[in-house]
Structure formats: C-alpha cells, structure tokens
PDB file of C-alpha atoms and ligand atoms in Angstrom:
ATOM      1  CA  UNK A   1       0.010  -0.024  -0.018  1.00  0.00           C
ATOM      2  CA  UNK A   2       1.485   3.361  -1.049  1.00  0.00           C
ATOM      3  CA  UNK A   3       0.794   5.810   1.746  1.00  0.00           C
ATOM      4  CA  UNK A   4       1.475   8.811  -0.445  1.00  0.00           C
ATOM      5  CA  UNK A   5      -1.046   7.828  -2.986  1.00  0.00           C
ATOM      6  CA  UNK A   6      -4.217   9.868  -2.309  1.00  0.00           C
ATOM      7  CA  UNK A   7      -6.362   7.401  -4.415  1.00  0.00           C
ATOM      8  CA  UNK A   8      -5.494   4.881  -1.617  1.00  0.00           C
ATOM      9  CA  UNK A   9      -5.513   6.699   1.667  1.00  0.00           C
ATOM     10  CA  UNK A  10      -9.412   7.054   1.641  1.00  0.00           C
ATOM     11  CA  UNK A  11     -10.242   3.240   1.079  1.00  0.00           C
ATOM     12  CA  UNK A  12     -11.527   0.778   3.500  1.00  0.00           C
ATOM     13  CA  UNK A  13      -8.554  -1.452   2.449  1.00  0.00           C
ATOM     14  CA  UNK A  14      -6.014   1.130   3.533  1.00  0.00           C
ATOM     15  CA  UNK A  15      -7.665   2.088   6.908  1.00  0.00           C
ATOM     16  CA  UNK A  16      -8.540  -1.596   7.684  1.00  0.00           C
ATOM     17  CA  UNK A  17      -4.812  -2.590   7.248  1.00  0.00           C
ATOM     18  CA  UNK A  18      -3.631   0.243   9.326  1.00  0.00           C
ATOM     19  CA  UNK A  19      -6.063  -0.465  12.259  1.00  0.00           C
ATOM     20  CA  UNK A  20      -5.387  -4.112  12.054  1.00  0.00           C
ATOM     21  CA  UNK A  21      -1.733  -3.666  12.100  1.00  0.00           C
ATOM     22  CA  UNK A  22      -1.514  -1.583  15.231  1.00  0.00           C
ATOM     23  CA  UNK A  23      -3.704  -2.252  18.391  1.00  0.00           C
ATOM     24  CA  UNK A  24      -3.711   1.601  19.184  1.00  0.00           C
ATOM     25  CA  UNK A  25      -3.329   3.748  16.053  1.00  0.00           C
ATOM     26  CA  UNK A  26      -4.592   6.757  18.163  1.00  0.00           C
ATOM     27  CA  UNK A  27      -3.957   7.745  21.884  1.00  0.00           C
ATOM     28  CA  UNK A  28      -7.402   6.436  23.206  1.00  0.00           C
ATOM     29  CA  UNK A  29      -7.976   9.914  24.611  1.00  0.00           C
ATOM     30  CA  UNK A  30     -10.605  12.330  23.135  1.00  0.00           C
ATOM     31  CA  UNK A  31      -9.386  15.068  20.896  1.00  0.00           C
ATOM     32  CA  UNK A  32      -8.378  18.334  22.630  1.00  0.00           C
ATOM     33  CA  UNK A  33     -10.698  20.248  20.097  1.00  0.00           C
ATOM     34  CA  UNK A  34     -13.766  18.116  21.132  1.00  0.00           C
ATOM     35  CA  UNK A  35     -13.162  18.796  24.889  1.00  0.00           C
ATOM     36  CA  UNK A  36     -12.620  22.441  24.237  1.00  0.00           C
ATOM     37  CA  UNK A  37     -15.795  22.990  22.185  1.00  0.00           C
ATOM     38  CA  UNK A  38     -18.359  20.357  23.161  1.00  0.00           C
ATOM     39  CA  UNK A  39     -17.963  20.035  27.074  1.00  0.00           C
ATOM     40  CA  UNK A  40     -20.500  22.793  27.614  1.00  0.00           C
ATOM     41  CA  UNK A  41     -23.040  21.662  25.107  1.00  0.00           C
ATOM     42  CA  UNK A  42     -26.184  19.888  26.453  1.00  0.00           C
ATOM     43  CA  UNK A  43     -26.209  16.252  25.516  1.00  0.00           C
ATOM     44  CA  UNK A  44     -28.534  14.999  22.897  1.00  0.00           C
ATOM     45  CA  UNK A  45     -27.848  12.891  19.673  1.00  0.00           C
ATOM     46  CA  UNK A  46     -24.202  13.014  18.483  1.00  0.00           C
ATOM     47  CA  UNK A  47     -22.495  11.714  15.188  1.00  0.00           C
ATOM     48  CA  UNK A  48     -18.741  11.454  15.285  1.00  0.00           C
ATOM     49  CA  UNK A  49     -17.606  11.161  11.597  1.00  0.00           C
ATOM     50  CA  UNK A  50     -14.393   9.350  11.049  1.00  0.00           C
ATOM     51  CA  UNK A  51     -14.699   8.067  14.488  1.00  0.00           C
ATOM     52  CA  UNK A  52     -11.568   5.715  14.347  1.00  0.00           C
ATOM     53  CA  UNK A  53     -11.158   3.696  17.597  1.00  0.00           C
ATOM     54  CA  UNK A  54     -13.988   5.503  19.286  1.00  0.00           C
ATOM     55  CA  UNK A  55     -12.491   7.746  21.891  1.00  0.00           C
ATOM     56  CA  UNK A  56     -14.330  10.806  21.089  1.00  0.00           C
ATOM     57  CA  UNK A  57     -17.800   8.950  20.670  1.00  0.00           C
ATOM     58  CA  UNK A  58     -17.041   7.369  24.033  1.00  0.00           C
ATOM     59  CA  UNK A  59     -16.161  10.563  25.603  1.00  0.00           C
ATOM     60  CA  UNK A  60     -19.536  12.139  24.547  1.00  0.00           C
ATOM     61  CA  UNK A  61     -21.584   8.938  25.620  1.00  0.00           C
ATOM     62  CA  UNK A  62     -19.900   9.242  29.015  1.00  0.00           C
ATOM     63  CA  UNK A  63     -21.313  12.649  29.194  1.00  0.00           C
ATOM     64  CA  UNK A  64     -24.869  11.635  28.439  1.00  0.00           C
ATOM     65  CA  UNK A  65     -24.888  11.901  24.648  1.00  0.00           C
ATOM     66  CA  UNK A  66     -26.337   9.026  22.445  1.00  0.00           C
ATOM     67  CA  UNK A  67     -23.571   8.763  19.942  1.00  0.00           C
ATOM     68  CA  UNK A  68     -23.186   7.226  16.595  1.00  0.00           C
ATOM     69  CA  UNK A  69     -19.736   6.648  15.261  1.00  0.00           C
ATOM     70  CA  UNK A  70     -19.204   6.400  11.624  1.00  0.00           C
ATOM     71  CA  UNK A  71     -16.198   5.117   9.754  1.00  0.00           C
ATOM     72  CA  UNK A  72     -14.925   3.465   6.610  1.00  0.00           C
ATOM     73  CA  UNK A  73     -12.931   1.009   8.448  1.00  0.00           C
ATOM     74  CA  UNK A  74     -14.816  -1.925   9.901  1.00  0.00           C
ATOM     75  CA  UNK A  75     -11.657  -2.989  11.892  1.00  0.00           C
ATOM     76  CA  UNK A  76     -11.820   0.479  13.735  1.00  0.00           C
ATOM     77  CA  UNK A  77     -15.507   0.088  14.216  1.00  0.00           C
ATOM     78  CA  UNK A  78     -15.103  -3.270  15.903  1.00  0.00           C
ATOM     79  CA  UNK A  79     -12.469  -1.872  18.083  1.00  0.00           C
ATOM     80  CA  UNK A  80     -14.626   1.117  18.902  1.00  0.00           C
ATOM     81  CA  UNK A  81     -17.494  -1.183  19.766  1.00  0.00           C
ATOM     82  CA  UNK A  82     -15.403  -3.147  22.088  1.00  0.00           C
ATOM     83  CA  UNK A  83     -13.896   0.015  23.824  1.00  0.00           C
ATOM     84  CA  UNK A  84     -17.520   1.343  24.444  1.00  0.00           C
ATOM     85  CA  UNK A  85     -18.462  -1.862  25.989  1.00  0.00           C
ATOM     86  CA  UNK A  86     -15.264  -1.648  28.234  1.00  0.00           C
ATOM     87  CA  UNK A  87     -16.407   1.970  29.156  1.00  0.00           C
ATOM     88  CA  UNK A  88     -19.660   0.845  30.065  1.00  0.00           C
ATOM     89  CA  UNK A  89     -21.437   2.825  27.234  1.00  0.00           C
ATOM     90  CA  UNK A  90     -22.560   0.210  24.820  1.00  0.00           C
ATOM     91  CA  UNK A  91     -26.127   0.976  25.334  1.00  0.00           C
ATOM     92  CA  UNK A  92     -25.532   4.790  24.291  1.00  0.00           C
ATOM     93  CA  UNK A  93     -23.376   4.042  21.193  1.00  0.00           C
ATOM     94  CA  UNK A  94     -24.033   2.723  17.844  1.00  0.00           C
ATOM     95  CA  UNK A  95     -21.369   2.286  15.026  1.00  0.00           C
ATOM     96  CA  UNK A  96     -21.988   2.561  11.166  1.00  0.00           C
ATOM     97  CA  UNK A  97     -20.029   1.797   8.241  1.00  0.00           C
ATOM     98  CA  UNK A  98     -19.830   4.705   5.958  1.00  0.00           C
ATOM     99  CA  UNK A  99     -17.601   5.394   2.963  1.00  0.00           C
ATOM    100  CA  UNK A 100     -17.767   9.206   2.807  1.00  0.00           C
ATOM    101  CA  UNK A 101     -15.915   9.563  -0.618  1.00  0.00           C
ATOM    102  CA  UNK A 102     -18.244   6.746  -2.015  1.00  0.00           C
ATOM    103  CA  UNK A 103     -21.306   8.957  -0.980  1.00  0.00           C
ATOM    104  CA  UNK A 104     -22.735   6.815   1.490  1.00  0.00           C
ATOM    105  CA  UNK A 105     -25.525   8.403   3.396  1.00  0.00           C
ATOM    106  CA  UNK A 106     -24.857   9.585   7.185  1.00  0.00           C
ATOM    107  CA  UNK A 107     -27.343   9.382   9.840  1.00  0.00           C
ATOM    108  CA  UNK A 108     -29.256  12.717  10.087  1.00  0.00           C
ATOM    109  CA  UNK A 109     -30.969  14.797  12.655  1.00  0.00           C
ATOM    110  CA  UNK A 110     -28.025  15.237  15.026  1.00  0.00           C
ATOM    111  CA  UNK A 111     -27.760  17.897  17.682  1.00  0.00           C
ATOM    112  CA  UNK A 112     -23.943  17.680  17.349  1.00  0.00           C
ATOM    113  CA  UNK A 113     -21.842  16.345  14.303  1.00  0.00           C
ATOM    114  CA  UNK A 114     -18.193  16.216  14.931  1.00  0.00           C
ATOM    115  CA  UNK A 115     -15.698  15.479  12.352  1.00  0.00           C
ATOM    116  CA  UNK A 116     -12.057  15.425  13.447  1.00  0.00           C
ATOM    117  CA  UNK A 117      -9.209  15.216  11.144  1.00  0.00           C
ATOM    118  CA  UNK A 118     -11.152  13.947   8.260  1.00  0.00           C
ATOM    119  CA  UNK A 119      -9.272  14.695   5.308  1.00  0.00           C
ATOM    120  CA  UNK A 120     -10.630  13.688   1.884  1.00  0.00           C
ATOM    121  CA  UNK A 121      -9.414  14.130  -1.802  1.00  0.00           C
ATOM    122  CA  UNK A 122      -9.708  17.674  -3.037  1.00  0.00           C
ATOM    123  CA  UNK A 123     -12.325  17.084  -5.665  1.00  0.00           C
ATOM    124  CA  UNK A 124     -14.665  15.547  -3.057  1.00  0.00           C
ATOM    125  CA  UNK A 125     -14.127  18.029  -0.216  1.00  0.00           C
ATOM    126  CA  UNK A 126     -17.336  20.175  -1.002  1.00  0.00           C
ATOM    127  CA  UNK A 127     -19.492  17.314  -1.418  1.00  0.00           C
ATOM    128  CA  UNK A 128     -18.349  15.418   1.631  1.00  0.00           C
ATOM    129  CA  UNK A 129     -18.452  18.339   3.925  1.00  0.00           C
ATOM    130  CA  UNK A 130     -21.858  19.228   2.678  1.00  0.00           C
ATOM    131  CA  UNK A 131     -23.097  15.976   3.539  1.00  0.00           C
ATOM    132  CA  UNK A 132     -21.338  16.011   7.055  1.00  0.00           C
ATOM    133  CA  UNK A 133     -23.038  19.470   7.572  1.00  0.00           C
ATOM    134  CA  UNK A 134     -26.470  18.310   6.456  1.00  0.00           C
ATOM    135  CA  UNK A 135     -26.381  15.658   9.102  1.00  0.00           C
ATOM    136  CA  UNK A 136     -26.813  18.442  11.791  1.00  0.00           C
ATOM    137  CA  UNK A 137     -30.491  19.108  12.762  1.00  0.00           C
ATOM    138  CA  UNK A 138     -31.736  22.699  12.729  1.00  0.00           C
ATOM    139  CA  UNK A 139     -30.581  24.443  15.746  1.00  0.00           C
ATOM    140  CA  UNK A 140     -27.677  21.971  16.125  1.00  0.00           C
ATOM    141  CA  UNK A 141     -23.905  22.389  16.109  1.00  0.00           C
ATOM    142  CA  UNK A 142     -21.178  21.386  13.569  1.00  0.00           C
ATOM    143  CA  UNK A 143     -17.542  20.880  14.943  1.00  0.00           C
ATOM    144  CA  UNK A 144     -14.837  20.443  12.452  1.00  0.00           C
ATOM    145  CA  UNK A 145     -10.993  20.056  13.270  1.00  0.00           C
ATOM    146  CA  UNK A 146      -8.457  19.372  10.657  1.00  0.00           C
ATOM    147  CA  UNK A 147      -4.594  19.650  10.044  1.00  0.00           C
ATOM    148  CA  UNK A 148      -4.060  23.356   8.781  1.00  0.00           C
ATOM    149  CA  UNK A 149      -1.871  24.012   5.823  1.00  0.00           C
ATOM    150  CA  UNK A 150       0.549  25.867   8.084  1.00  0.00           C
ATOM    151  CA  UNK A 151       1.659  22.450   8.942  1.00  0.00           C
ATOM    152  CA  UNK A 152       3.383  22.209   5.495  1.00  0.00           C
ATOM    153  CA  UNK A 153       6.219  24.240   7.087  1.00  0.00           C
ATOM    154  CA  UNK A 154       6.725  21.515   9.699  1.00  0.00           C
ATOM    155  CA  UNK A 155       7.795  17.848   9.631  1.00  0.00           C
ATOM    156  CA  UNK A 156       4.416  16.732  11.246  1.00  0.00           C
ATOM    157  CA  UNK A 157       2.972  15.821   7.876  1.00  0.00           C
ATOM    158  CA  UNK A 158       3.653  13.781   4.888  1.00  0.00           C
ATOM    159  CA  UNK A 159       4.737  16.399   2.375  1.00  0.00           C
ATOM    160  CA  UNK A 160       3.302  14.328  -0.587  1.00  0.00           C
ATOM    161  CA  UNK A 161      -0.202  14.640   1.094  1.00  0.00           C
ATOM    162  CA  UNK A 162       0.241  18.438   2.148  1.00  0.00           C
ATOM    163  CA  UNK A 163      -2.534  19.382  -0.465  1.00  0.00           C
ATOM    164  CA  UNK A 164      -5.105  17.651   1.697  1.00  0.00           C
ATOM    165  CA  UNK A 165      -4.555  19.961   4.658  1.00  0.00           C
ATOM    166  CA  UNK A 166      -7.302  22.507   4.673  1.00  0.00           C
ATOM    167  CA  UNK A 167      -7.932  25.953   6.254  1.00  0.00           C
ATOM    168  CA  UNK A 168     -11.203  26.856   7.922  1.00  0.00           C
ATOM    169  CA  UNK A 169     -12.459  28.916   5.010  1.00  0.00           C
ATOM    170  CA  UNK A 170     -12.735  25.553   3.078  1.00  0.00           C
ATOM    171  CA  UNK A 171     -15.403  24.404   5.553  1.00  0.00           C
ATOM    172  CA  UNK A 172     -17.192  27.825   5.960  1.00  0.00           C
ATOM    173  CA  UNK A 173     -17.536  28.115   2.087  1.00  0.00           C
ATOM    174  CA  UNK A 174     -19.420  24.861   2.005  1.00  0.00           C
ATOM    175  CA  UNK A 175     -21.865  26.035   4.857  1.00  0.00           C
ATOM    176  CA  UNK A 176     -23.284  29.127   3.028  1.00  0.00           C
ATOM    177  CA  UNK A 177     -26.698  30.605   4.134  1.00  0.00           C
ATOM    178  CA  UNK A 178     -28.450  28.925   7.116  1.00  0.00           C
ATOM    179  CA  UNK A 179     -25.466  28.831   9.545  1.00  0.00           C
ATOM    180  CA  UNK A 180     -23.957  30.995  12.095  1.00  0.00           C
ATOM    181  CA  UNK A 181     -20.278  30.589  12.115  1.00  0.00           C
ATOM    182  CA  UNK A 182     -18.923  30.851  15.697  1.00  0.00           C
ATOM    183  CA  UNK A 183     -15.458  29.746  15.321  1.00  0.00           C
ATOM    184  CA  UNK A 184     -13.256  29.671  12.025  1.00  0.00           C
ATOM    185  CA  UNK A 185      -9.717  29.667  13.227  1.00  0.00           C
ATOM    186  CA  UNK A 186      -6.209  28.159  12.874  1.00  0.00           C
ATOM    187  CA  UNK A 187      -5.335  27.199  16.541  1.00  0.00           C
ATOM    188  CA  UNK A 188      -2.016  25.775  17.642  1.00  0.00           C
ATOM    189  CA  UNK A 189      -1.613  22.887  20.223  1.00  0.00           C
ATOM    190  CA  UNK A 190       1.180  21.046  21.483  1.00  0.00           C
ATOM    191  CA  UNK A 191       2.037  17.822  19.775  1.00  0.00           C
ATOM    192  CA  UNK A 192       4.779  15.140  19.667  1.00  0.00           C
ATOM    193  CA  UNK A 193       6.785  13.366  16.826  1.00  0.00           C
ATOM    194  CA  UNK A 194       8.800  10.343  17.745  1.00  0.00           C
ATOM    195  CA  UNK A 195       8.757  11.588  21.414  1.00  0.00           C
ATOM    196  CA  UNK A 196       9.963  15.231  20.439  1.00  0.00           C
ATOM    197  CA  UNK A 197       7.738  18.177  21.215  1.00  0.00           C
ATOM    198  CA  UNK A 198       6.257  19.960  18.086  1.00  0.00           C
ATOM    199  CA  UNK A 199       3.602  22.755  17.636  1.00  0.00           C
ATOM    200  CA  UNK A 200       0.611  21.398  15.571  1.00  0.00           C
ATOM    201  CA  UNK A 201      -1.921  23.836  13.933  1.00  0.00           C
ATOM    202  CA  UNK A 202      -5.460  22.944  13.556  1.00  0.00           C
ATOM    203  CA  UNK A 203      -8.341  24.312  11.545  1.00  0.00           C
ATOM    204  CA  UNK A 204     -11.155  24.756  14.037  1.00  0.00           C
ATOM    205  CA  UNK A 205     -14.761  25.450  12.823  1.00  0.00           C
ATOM    206  CA  UNK A 206     -17.929  25.649  15.038  1.00  0.00           C
ATOM    207  CA  UNK A 207     -20.999  26.522  13.470  1.00  0.00           C
ATOM    208  CA  UNK A 208     -24.677  26.548  14.488  1.00  0.00           C
ATOM    209  CA  UNK A 209     -27.471  25.542  12.093  1.00  0.00           C
ATOM    210  CA  UNK A 210     -30.261  28.078  11.928  1.00  0.00           C
ATOM    211  CA  UNK A 211     -33.653  26.974  13.248  1.00  0.00           C
ATOM    212  CA  UNK A 212     -35.562  27.643  10.333  1.00  0.00           C
TER     213      UNK A 212
HETATM  214  C1  LIG B   1      -7.065  10.847  10.658  1.00  0.00           C
HETATM  215  S1  LIG B   1      -8.131   9.674  11.233  1.00  0.00           S
HETATM  216  C2  LIG B   1      -9.093  10.460  12.489  1.00  0.00           C
HETATM  217  C3  LIG B   1      -9.729   9.467  13.395  1.00  0.00           C
HETATM  218  C4  LIG B   1     -10.379  10.317  14.717  1.00  0.00           C
HETATM  219  N1  LIG B   1     -11.374  11.227  14.210  1.00  0.00           N
HETATM  220  C5  LIG B   1      -9.460  10.985  15.542  1.00  0.00           C
HETATM  221  O1  LIG B   1      -9.359  12.371  15.458  1.00  0.00           O
HETATM  222  O2  LIG B   1      -8.637  10.497  16.243  1.00  0.00           O
HETATM  223  C6  LIG B   1      -9.207   9.756   9.950  1.00  0.00           C
HETATM  224  C7  LIG B   1     -10.240   8.807   9.926  1.00  0.00           C
HETATM  225  O3  LIG B   1     -11.238   8.844   8.860  1.00  0.00           O
HETATM  226  C8  LIG B   1     -11.588   7.611   8.337  1.00  0.00           C
HETATM  227  N2  LIG B   1     -11.775   7.652   6.944  1.00  0.00           N
HETATM  228  C9  LIG B   1     -10.745   7.799   6.014  1.00  0.00           C
HETATM  229  N3  LIG B   1     -11.430   7.763   4.836  1.00  0.00           N
HETATM  230  C10 LIG B   1     -12.706   7.642   5.029  1.00  0.00           C
HETATM  231  C11 LIG B   1     -13.810   7.558   4.102  1.00  0.00           C
HETATM  232  N4  LIG B   1     -13.683   7.415   2.811  1.00  0.00           N
HETATM  233  N5  LIG B   1     -15.030   7.422   4.641  1.00  0.00           N
HETATM  234  C12 LIG B   1     -15.339   7.344   6.103  1.00  0.00           C
HETATM  235  N6  LIG B   1     -14.211   7.450   7.023  1.00  0.00           N
HETATM  236  C13 LIG B   1     -13.134   7.588   6.258  1.00  0.00           C
HETATM  237  C14 LIG B   1     -10.395   6.828   8.781  1.00  0.00           C
HETATM  238  O4  LIG B   1     -10.601   5.358   9.004  1.00  0.00           O
HETATM  239  C15 LIG B   1      -9.951   7.233  10.073  1.00  0.00           C
HETATM  240  O5  LIG B   1     -10.501   6.575  11.149  1.00  0.00           O
END
C-alpha cells in the first residue's frame, strides 16, 4: 500500500490494514478540540464522523450523549464497539460503516456532528463536507477540526499529502446561508513527533445551524 497515493488513503482497505496492524493507532484519549468545544453543550444525539477507535464518541456517551460513530474501517468500528463496552456505554453508542468518498448516507438529525481530522480528496471535499453538515439538525452544532496548511512548514505531515490540509475557509465556504459560524480559526496545540515536542496547527470550525 502506497501511503503517499491519495487514491488509496481514503479506502477501506488502507484503513482496515492500518487499524489491524496496530492495536492502538490513536492515543485512546478524546481530541482536545472536542473537549474545548463540546464540554458545555447539553447532551443529545451526536454523530462522530471518521470516529476511528471511538475515543471521542465514547467521551460524548460518558457525558450523556447518544452517539453514533461512523467510519470507513470495519476494523476500527469493531475496536470502537469493544472500547465502548469496556467503558460501560454500549447502550448509548452505535457504530455505522460509511464511505464518505463513495457518497454513503450519514445518519441525520443530530444535535452535534463532529468531524475530527477527516481529510478527503480535494475534488470530493465540498460534497463530503456538505453531507457532514447536512447531518446536523436545525439548531444543532457542527464541529470540524483538521490539520491546517501551516503544517506544511513542519515535519508533522507527509509532504506528498500536504494538498489535503485545509484552512477553516474551506469548511465555511461549504456552509453558506443557514449557518452562524462561531469559530473559524487556525489554533496551535502542543504535539509530539517520535517523542519530540512539536507545535501542531489545527483548523477549527464551530457553526450552529439556523432553526428555520
Ligand atoms: C486521521 S483519522 C481521525 C480519527 C479520529 N477522528 C481522531 O481524530 O482520532 C481519519 C479517520 O477517517 C476515516 N476515513 C478515512 N477515509 C474515510 C472515508 N472514505 N469514509 C469514512 N471514513 C473515512 C479513517 O478510517 C480514520 O478513522
């Protein structure tokens, strides 16, 4: 599998292999951007798009949300389901297999839709993020975090995939009318590369969907 080939890095095969090779691809901790932006929201129905091993969805469920995690990798979804059981939130979590690039439908009507570091091919970006936004119910919240193009200047990202990084404006341009954008920023955070400290830059967008 060529990790620099962006026709492959969005496929179930690529992600299943990655999740099957490593027991823990991610830290197991919820994303800092989710903690910052969702801690004060009243619990309801949440959708975590690109949920991976489930840490964010489980964190939400532990706070009283009913949460659905969606991902292209069935290996990741199986791990997420197991982790939810271990965390005692199996009854408040559901897991769905969705290929965003293929155009699979997402469950709609959510009070919160979170998409953390979901990078898709340039030509699919508008369509995929429109579908993610459409899964928010009127009055609900969209939360997006991604790796910002400023990271091209660092050694944090594969330079051959740097065209996949996106600024907040890429997301807000998709939303158009019917949304109130509350946050659209590039925000730094402390990160690590091979145990060495680095400064990562995230795109962060928080938007509320109008009630009417
Ligand atoms: C960078 S990881 C982020 C995982 C998690 N949101 C987090 O922040 O730890 C991207 C996730 O998107 C999923 N993904 C990649 N391509 C996808 C696609 N075409 N449809 C749905 N999910 C996809 C991957 O399986 C992976 O779990």
